């Protein structure tokens, strides 16, 4: 499918999705979000793809939801049409791992999109923020919920109430991102991480994603039980036999996703 607001490249088992609305700093409009969900679903259904990377430009991962698109909408429009609801659900349905490679601005919906990915690697130029308060609204896709769980109440309140931006160093210190790398190295480092994941058993990879995400959904005891049962279930796979035999035989495991 030909996309107009994103670029999709699949290479070496990694689908790289680049947000591409340079004139609007990759602001997320209906078209971009529906193209993004379609590309993610294609990656999910493509057996060659084992990891997904979402990135933007050097200046902006995404500067938020498209304010110009939203400005004339009424409450009825956004409530009845469930603005951004189906797209958010669509992204959450993806079971393959997704890494966000963030350079420049990740604001509002841009920060929220990055947080919907499984982890964030950012460049030293990255700036995160939930500036919706300046527009007379609040975050709508996780900025008051995921951000609070990731960086704690005090910092989340600060970000959401003042609308200030957080730089890369603070984002790493706060636990919002997993690594900060020099801007020039962002894609190289991210693709190396994606390749590393692509070498693993896809069954175990999907299990990790489900188990870690569950830690945000259920009480600890339930989460621990879920984790233990999934761990035990993986002993039904050939990849578990292969992974453990390869260790004992001092060779690289050859996983077959079975
Ligand atoms: N929406 C629409 N257009 C935008 C957006 C946006 N969010 N951000 C930037 N642009 C446009 C600008 O209007 C400008 O266009 P034009 O050249 O036609 O005037 C172009 O991008 C370049 O922007 P600037 O000239 O402003 O660039 P600067 O380098 O001076 O400033 C900033 C960069 C600081 C990023 C600035 O553009 C800015 O503050 N942008 C808005 C940030 C913001 O408020 N984001 C939150 C939006 S609300 C939101 O995300 C709600 C989320 C709810 C759920 C979302 C689900 C997806």
GROMACS .gro file of C-alpha atoms and ligand atoms in nm, residues 23-25 27-28 33 59 63-68 70 84 105 107-109 112 131-132 135 139-141 165, ligand 1:
model
   84
   23UNK     CA    1   0.584   2.053   0.739
   24UNK     CA    2   0.384   1.985   1.056
   25UNK     CA    3   0.663   1.832   1.267
   27UNK     CA    4   0.171   1.612   1.395
   28UNK     CA    5  -0.063   1.316   1.422
   33UNK     CA    6  -0.270   0.752   1.255
   59UNK     CA    7   1.372   1.770   1.457
   63UNK     CA    8   0.489   1.739   1.796
   64UNK     CA    9   0.153   1.607   1.911
   65UNK     CA   10  -0.190   1.548   1.773
   66UNK     CA   11  -0.267   1.785   1.486
   67UNK     CA   12  -0.396   2.097   1.660
   68UNK     CA   13  -0.527   2.250   1.336
   70UNK     CA   14  -0.875   1.936   1.621
   84UNK     CA   15  -0.806   0.865   1.865
  105UNK     CA   16   1.021   1.684   1.995
  107UNK     CA   17   0.508   1.624   2.263
  108UNK     CA   18   0.148   1.554   2.355
  109UNK     CA   19   0.027   1.268   2.135
  112UNK     CA   20   0.207   0.929   2.416
  131UNK     CA   21   0.178   2.057   2.679
  132UNK     CA   22  -0.196   2.000   2.622
  135UNK     CA   23  -0.439   2.437   2.470
  139UNK     CA   24  -0.352   1.448   2.751
  140UNK     CA   25  -0.575   1.198   2.568
  141UNK     CA   26  -0.370   0.889   2.491
  165UNK     CA   27   0.954   1.992   2.830
  259LIG     N1   28  -0.036   2.030   1.524
  259LIG     C1   29  -0.039   2.092   1.405
  259LIG     N2   30   0.067   2.159   1.352
  259LIG     C2   31   0.179   2.162   1.425
  259LIG     C3   32   0.191   2.100   1.551
  259LIG     C4   33   0.076   2.030   1.601
  259LIG     N3   34   0.078   1.965   1.718
  259LIG     N4   35   0.315   2.123   1.599
  259LIG     C5   36   0.380   2.196   1.506
  259LIG     N5   37   0.298   2.220   1.401
  259LIG     C6   38   0.328   2.296   1.279
  259LIG     C7   39   0.332   2.444   1.307
  259LIG     O1   40   0.203   2.498   1.304
  259LIG     C8   41   0.418   2.493   1.191
  259LIG     O2   42   0.339   2.496   1.074
  259LIG     P1   43   0.339   2.629   0.980
  259LIG     O3   44   0.481   2.635   0.928
  259LIG     O4   45   0.239   2.597   0.876
  259LIG     O5   46   0.307   2.743   1.069
  259LIG     C9   47   0.519   2.379   1.173
  259LIG     O6   48   0.461   2.265   1.235
  259LIG    C10   49   0.652   2.407   1.242
  259LIG     O7   50   0.624   2.438   1.377
  259LIG     P2   51   0.681   2.570   1.449
  259LIG     O8   52   0.700   2.681   1.350
  259LIG     O9   53   0.593   2.600   1.566
  259LIG    O10   54   0.825   2.516   1.494
  259LIG     P3   55   0.911   2.569   1.617
  259LIG    O11   56   1.044   2.505   1.601
  259LIG    O12   57   0.905   2.717   1.630
  259LIG    O13   58   0.837   2.508   1.748
  259LIG    C11   59   0.728   2.335   1.876
  259LIG    C12   60   0.833   2.370   1.768
  259LIG    C13   61   0.776   2.387   2.011
  259LIG    C14   62   0.717   2.184   1.879
  259LIG    C15   63   0.593   2.399   1.841
  259LIG    O14   64   0.560   2.367   1.706
  259LIG    C16   65   0.480   2.355   1.927
  259LIG    O15   66   0.466   2.399   2.039
  259LIG     N6   67   0.392   2.266   1.876
  259LIG    C17   68   0.273   2.221   1.944
  259LIG    C18   69   0.306   2.123   2.056
  259LIG    C19   70   0.180   2.079   2.126
  259LIG    O16   71   0.110   2.156   2.187
  259LIG     N7   72   0.150   1.947   2.121
  259LIG    C20   73   0.032   1.890   2.184
  259LIG    C21   74  -0.080   1.884   2.088
  259LIG     S1   75  -0.233   1.833   2.161
  259LIG    C22   76  -0.220   1.664   2.172
  259LIG    O17   77  -0.123   1.605   2.132
  259LIG    C23   78  -0.336   1.592   2.232
  259LIG    C24   79  -0.308   1.444   2.244
  259LIG    C25   80  -0.433   1.369   2.256
  259LIG    C26   81  -0.425   1.228   2.207
  259LIG    C27   82  -0.339   1.216   2.086
  259LIG    C28   83  -0.348   1.094   2.012
  259LIG    C29   84  -0.262   1.092   1.888
   0.00000   0.00000   0.00000
